mmCIF file of C-alpha atoms in Angstrom:
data_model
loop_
_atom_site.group_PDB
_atom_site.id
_atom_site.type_symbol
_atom_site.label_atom_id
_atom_site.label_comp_id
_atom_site.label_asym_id
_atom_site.label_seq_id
_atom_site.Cartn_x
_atom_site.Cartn_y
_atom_site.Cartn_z
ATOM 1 C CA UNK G 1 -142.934 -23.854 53.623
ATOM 2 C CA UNK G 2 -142.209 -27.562 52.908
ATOM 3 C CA UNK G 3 -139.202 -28.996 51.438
ATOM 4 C CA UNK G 4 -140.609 -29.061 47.974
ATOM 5 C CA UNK G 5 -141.051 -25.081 48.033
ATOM 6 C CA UNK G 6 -137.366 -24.756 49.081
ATOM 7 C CA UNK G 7 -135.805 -26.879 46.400
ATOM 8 C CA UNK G 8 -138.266 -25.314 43.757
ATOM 9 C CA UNK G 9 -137.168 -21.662 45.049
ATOM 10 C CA UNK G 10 -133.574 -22.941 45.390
ATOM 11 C CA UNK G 11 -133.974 -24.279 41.612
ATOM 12 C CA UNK G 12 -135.765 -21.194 40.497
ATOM 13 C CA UNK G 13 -133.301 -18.813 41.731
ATOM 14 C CA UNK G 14 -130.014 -20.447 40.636
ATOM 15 C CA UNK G 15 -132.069 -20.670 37.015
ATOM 16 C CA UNK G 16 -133.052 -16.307 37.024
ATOM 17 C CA UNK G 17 -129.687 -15.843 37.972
ATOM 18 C CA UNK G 18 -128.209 -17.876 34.738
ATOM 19 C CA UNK G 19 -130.978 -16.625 32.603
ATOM 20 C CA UNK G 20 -130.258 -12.906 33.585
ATOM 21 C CA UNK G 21 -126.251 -13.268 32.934
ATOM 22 C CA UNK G 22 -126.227 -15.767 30.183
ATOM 23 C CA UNK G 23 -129.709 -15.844 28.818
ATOM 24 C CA UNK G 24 -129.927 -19.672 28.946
ATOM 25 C CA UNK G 25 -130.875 -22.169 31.946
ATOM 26 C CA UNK G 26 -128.533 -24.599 32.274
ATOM 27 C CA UNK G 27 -129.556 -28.159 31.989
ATOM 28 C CA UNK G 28 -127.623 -29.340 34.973
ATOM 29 C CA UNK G 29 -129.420 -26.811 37.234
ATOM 30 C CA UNK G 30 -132.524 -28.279 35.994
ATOM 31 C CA UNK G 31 -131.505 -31.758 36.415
ATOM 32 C CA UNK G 32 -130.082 -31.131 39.850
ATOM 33 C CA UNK G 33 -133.534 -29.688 40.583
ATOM 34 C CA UNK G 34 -135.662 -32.841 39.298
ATOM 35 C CA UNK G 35 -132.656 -34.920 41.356
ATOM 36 C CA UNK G 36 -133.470 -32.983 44.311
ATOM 37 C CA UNK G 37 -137.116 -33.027 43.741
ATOM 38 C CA UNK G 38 -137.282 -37.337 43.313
ATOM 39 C CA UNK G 39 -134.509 -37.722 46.820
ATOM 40 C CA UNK G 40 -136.834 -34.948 48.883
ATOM 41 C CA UNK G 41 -140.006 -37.130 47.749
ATOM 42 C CA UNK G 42 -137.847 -40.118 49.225
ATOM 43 C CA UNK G 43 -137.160 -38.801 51.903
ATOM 44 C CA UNK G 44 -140.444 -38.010 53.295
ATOM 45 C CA UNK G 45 -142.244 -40.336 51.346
ATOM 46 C CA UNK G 46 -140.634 -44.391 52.106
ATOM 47 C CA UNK G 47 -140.650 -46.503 48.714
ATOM 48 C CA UNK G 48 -142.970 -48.698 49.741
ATOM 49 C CA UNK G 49 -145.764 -46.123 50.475
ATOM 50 C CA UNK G 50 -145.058 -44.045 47.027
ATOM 51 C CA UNK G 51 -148.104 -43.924 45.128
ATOM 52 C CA UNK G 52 -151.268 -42.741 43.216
ATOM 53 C CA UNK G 53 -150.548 -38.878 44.436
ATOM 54 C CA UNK G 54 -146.376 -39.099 43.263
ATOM 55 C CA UNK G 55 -147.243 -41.050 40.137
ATOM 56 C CA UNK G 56 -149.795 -37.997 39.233
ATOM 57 C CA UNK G 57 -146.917 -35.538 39.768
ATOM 58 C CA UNK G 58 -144.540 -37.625 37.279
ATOM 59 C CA UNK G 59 -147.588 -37.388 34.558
ATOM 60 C CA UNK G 60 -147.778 -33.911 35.172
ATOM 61 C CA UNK G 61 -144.036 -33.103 34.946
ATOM 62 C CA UNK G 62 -143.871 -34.919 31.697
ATOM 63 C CA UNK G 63 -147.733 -33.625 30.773
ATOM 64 C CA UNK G 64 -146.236 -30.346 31.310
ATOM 65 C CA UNK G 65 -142.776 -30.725 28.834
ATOM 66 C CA UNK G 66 -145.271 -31.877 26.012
ATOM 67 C CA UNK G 67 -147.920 -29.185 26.887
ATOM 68 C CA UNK G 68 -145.295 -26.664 26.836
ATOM 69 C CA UNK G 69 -142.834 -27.613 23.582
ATOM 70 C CA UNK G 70 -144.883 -25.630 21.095
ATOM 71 C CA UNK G 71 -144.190 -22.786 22.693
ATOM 72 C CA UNK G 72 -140.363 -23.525 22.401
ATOM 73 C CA UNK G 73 -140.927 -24.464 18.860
ATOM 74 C CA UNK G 74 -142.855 -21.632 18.090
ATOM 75 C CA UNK G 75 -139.997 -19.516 19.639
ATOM 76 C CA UNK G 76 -141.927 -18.040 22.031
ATOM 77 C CA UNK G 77 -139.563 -19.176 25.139
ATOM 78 C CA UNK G 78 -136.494 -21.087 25.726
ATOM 79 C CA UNK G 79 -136.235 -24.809 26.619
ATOM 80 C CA UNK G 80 -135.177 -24.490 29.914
ATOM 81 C CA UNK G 81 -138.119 -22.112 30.189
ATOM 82 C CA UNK G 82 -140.206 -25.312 29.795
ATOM 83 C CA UNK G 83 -138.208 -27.499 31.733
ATOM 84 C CA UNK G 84 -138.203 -25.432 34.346
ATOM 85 C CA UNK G 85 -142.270 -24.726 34.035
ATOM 86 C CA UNK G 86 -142.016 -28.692 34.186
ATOM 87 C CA UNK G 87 -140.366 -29.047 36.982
ATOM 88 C CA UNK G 88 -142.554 -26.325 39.189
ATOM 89 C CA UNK G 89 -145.557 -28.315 37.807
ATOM 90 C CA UNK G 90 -144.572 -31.577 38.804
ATOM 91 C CA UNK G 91 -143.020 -30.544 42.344
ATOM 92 C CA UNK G 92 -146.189 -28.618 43.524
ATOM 93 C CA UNK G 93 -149.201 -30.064 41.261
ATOM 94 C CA UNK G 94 -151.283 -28.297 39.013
ATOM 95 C CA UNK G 95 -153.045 -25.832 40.772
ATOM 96 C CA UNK G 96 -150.068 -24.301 42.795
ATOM 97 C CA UNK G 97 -148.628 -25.102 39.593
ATOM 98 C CA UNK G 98 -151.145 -22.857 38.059
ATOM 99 C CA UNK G 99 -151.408 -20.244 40.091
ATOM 100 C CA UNK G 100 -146.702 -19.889 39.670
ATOM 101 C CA UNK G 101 -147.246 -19.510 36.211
ATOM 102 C CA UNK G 102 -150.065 -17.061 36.380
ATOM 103 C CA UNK G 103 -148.239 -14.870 39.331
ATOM 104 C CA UNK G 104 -144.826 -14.786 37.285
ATOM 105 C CA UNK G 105 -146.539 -14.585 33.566
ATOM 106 C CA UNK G 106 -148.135 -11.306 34.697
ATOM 107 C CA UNK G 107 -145.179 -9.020 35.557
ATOM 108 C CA UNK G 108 -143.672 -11.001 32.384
ATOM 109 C CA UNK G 109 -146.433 -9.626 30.441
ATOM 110 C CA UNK G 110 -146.117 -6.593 31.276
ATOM 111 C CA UNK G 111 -142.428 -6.330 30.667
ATOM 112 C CA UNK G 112 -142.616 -8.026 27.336
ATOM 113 C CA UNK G 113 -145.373 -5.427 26.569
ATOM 114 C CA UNK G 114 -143.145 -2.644 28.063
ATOM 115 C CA UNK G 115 -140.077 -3.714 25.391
ATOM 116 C CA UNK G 116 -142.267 -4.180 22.175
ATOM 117 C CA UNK G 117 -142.854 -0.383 22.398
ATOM 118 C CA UNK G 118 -139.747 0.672 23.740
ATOM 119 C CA UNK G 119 -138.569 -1.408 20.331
ATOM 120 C CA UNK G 120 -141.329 -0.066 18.036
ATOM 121 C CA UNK G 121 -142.540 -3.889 17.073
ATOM 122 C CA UNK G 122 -145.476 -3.824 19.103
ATOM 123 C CA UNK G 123 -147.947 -3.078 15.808
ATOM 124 C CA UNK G 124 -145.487 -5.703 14.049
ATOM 125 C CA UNK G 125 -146.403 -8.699 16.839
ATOM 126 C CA UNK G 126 -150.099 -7.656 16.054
ATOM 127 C CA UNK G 127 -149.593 -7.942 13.045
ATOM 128 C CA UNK G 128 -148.086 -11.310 13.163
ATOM 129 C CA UNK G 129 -150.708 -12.788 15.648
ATOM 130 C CA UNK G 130 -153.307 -11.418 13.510
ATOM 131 C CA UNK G 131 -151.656 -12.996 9.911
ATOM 132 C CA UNK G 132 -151.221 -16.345 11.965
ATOM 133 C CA UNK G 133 -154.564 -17.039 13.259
ATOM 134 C CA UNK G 134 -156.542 -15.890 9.398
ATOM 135 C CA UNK G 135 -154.165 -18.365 7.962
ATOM 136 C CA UNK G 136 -154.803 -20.793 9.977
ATOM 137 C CA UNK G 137 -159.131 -20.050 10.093
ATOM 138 C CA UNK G 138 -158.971 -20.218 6.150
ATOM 139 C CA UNK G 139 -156.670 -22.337 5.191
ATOM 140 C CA UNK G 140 -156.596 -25.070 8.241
ATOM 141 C CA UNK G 141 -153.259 -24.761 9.013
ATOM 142 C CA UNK G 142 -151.667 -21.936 10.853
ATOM 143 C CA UNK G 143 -148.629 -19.335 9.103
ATOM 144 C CA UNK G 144 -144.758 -19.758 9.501
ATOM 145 C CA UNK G 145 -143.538 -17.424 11.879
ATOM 146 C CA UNK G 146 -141.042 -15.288 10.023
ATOM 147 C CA UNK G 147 -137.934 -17.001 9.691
ATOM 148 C CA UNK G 148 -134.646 -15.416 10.947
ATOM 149 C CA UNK G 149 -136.350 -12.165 13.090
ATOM 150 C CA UNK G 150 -136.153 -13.994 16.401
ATOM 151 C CA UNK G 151 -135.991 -12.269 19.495
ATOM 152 C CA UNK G 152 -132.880 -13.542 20.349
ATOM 153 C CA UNK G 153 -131.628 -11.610 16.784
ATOM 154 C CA UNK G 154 -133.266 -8.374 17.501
ATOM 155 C CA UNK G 155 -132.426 -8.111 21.689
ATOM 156 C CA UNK G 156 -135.943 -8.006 22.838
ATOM 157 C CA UNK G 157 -135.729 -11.707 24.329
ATOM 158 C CA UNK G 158 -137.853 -11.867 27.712
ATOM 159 C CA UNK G 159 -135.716 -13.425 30.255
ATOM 160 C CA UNK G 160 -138.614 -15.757 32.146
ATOM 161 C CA UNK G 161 -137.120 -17.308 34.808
ATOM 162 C CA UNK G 162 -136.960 -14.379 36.639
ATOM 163 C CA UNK G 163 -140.639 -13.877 36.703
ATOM 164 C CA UNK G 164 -141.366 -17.438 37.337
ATOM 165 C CA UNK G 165 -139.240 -17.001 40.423
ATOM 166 C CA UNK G 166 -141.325 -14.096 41.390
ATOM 167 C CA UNK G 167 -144.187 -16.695 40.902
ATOM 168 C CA UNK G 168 -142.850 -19.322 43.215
ATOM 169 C CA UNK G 169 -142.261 -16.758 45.724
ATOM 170 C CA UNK G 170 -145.736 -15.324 45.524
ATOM 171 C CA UNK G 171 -147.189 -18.215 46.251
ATOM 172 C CA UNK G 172 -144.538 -19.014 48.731
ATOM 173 C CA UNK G 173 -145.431 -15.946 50.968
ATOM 174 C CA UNK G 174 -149.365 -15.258 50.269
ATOM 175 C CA UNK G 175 -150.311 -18.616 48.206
ATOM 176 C CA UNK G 176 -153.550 -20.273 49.475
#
């Protein structure tokens, strides 16, 4: 377990612990992580011999905030849900990155299915998905997602951080 893994977990667990009491991730965790992140690269790394493999993880950090907005904007997960998917991206690359996302999206997935029936809305999100995509085959430009039914509104908010932090600690213990 390098450094990078222990800030990330550090990060990642300060960040479930905020997003399970107060259902937000607050930005100076984040930016204490990305602080932490850039003075651990430092550290091991001298200035002089920082190069093509950091540079990569900067475009992928910022590769990943751009990648990830729509889903923000589509209200499908919080920003510091993509900041922090950003920041576990840029520290680890793409493939560990990868393989975080996949190992906390699953249990996330399942939960979020788990809470759509509990709440009855699971043949509504169908619904929704379904309405979304025709619009946008036929008429080239996709539907409005229904304005004022968020899941903040109606409780059934998934709290993500959590799962990511299950991600980061798969990979920690059994990652290849």
């Amino acid at each position: 377990m390098g450094l990078r893994w222990t800030i990330l977990l550090a990060v990642c667990a300060a960040g479930a612990v905020s997003d399970l009491k107060k259902g937000t991730i607050p930005n100076r965790i984040l930016l204490t992580g990305f602080a932490a992140e850039a003075a651990g690269l430092l550290w091991t790394e001298p200035l002089i011999t920082l190069g093509a493999e950091e540079a990569k993880l900067c475009f992928i950090t910022i590769g990943t905030m751009v990648l990830f907005s729509p889903l923000f904007f589509w209200d499908l997960c919080g920003a510091g849900d993509v900041k922090l998917a950003s920041l576990i991206f840029g520290s680890v690359g793409m493939y560990e990155g990868l393989r975080v996302l996949f190992w906390g999206g699953l249990p996330a997935a399942v939960w979020s299915l788990g809470v759509m029936i509990s709440h009855g809305i699971l043949r509504q999100r169908i619904r929704w998905v379904y309405e979304y995509l025709r619009t946008w085959m036929i008429c080239g430009s996709p539907a409005a997602y229904p304005v004022g039914i968020t899941d903040r509104n109606t409780g059934t908010a998934i709290r993500l951080a959590p799962f990511l932090l299950i991600g980061v600690l798969r990979e920690m213990l059994f990652g290849g």
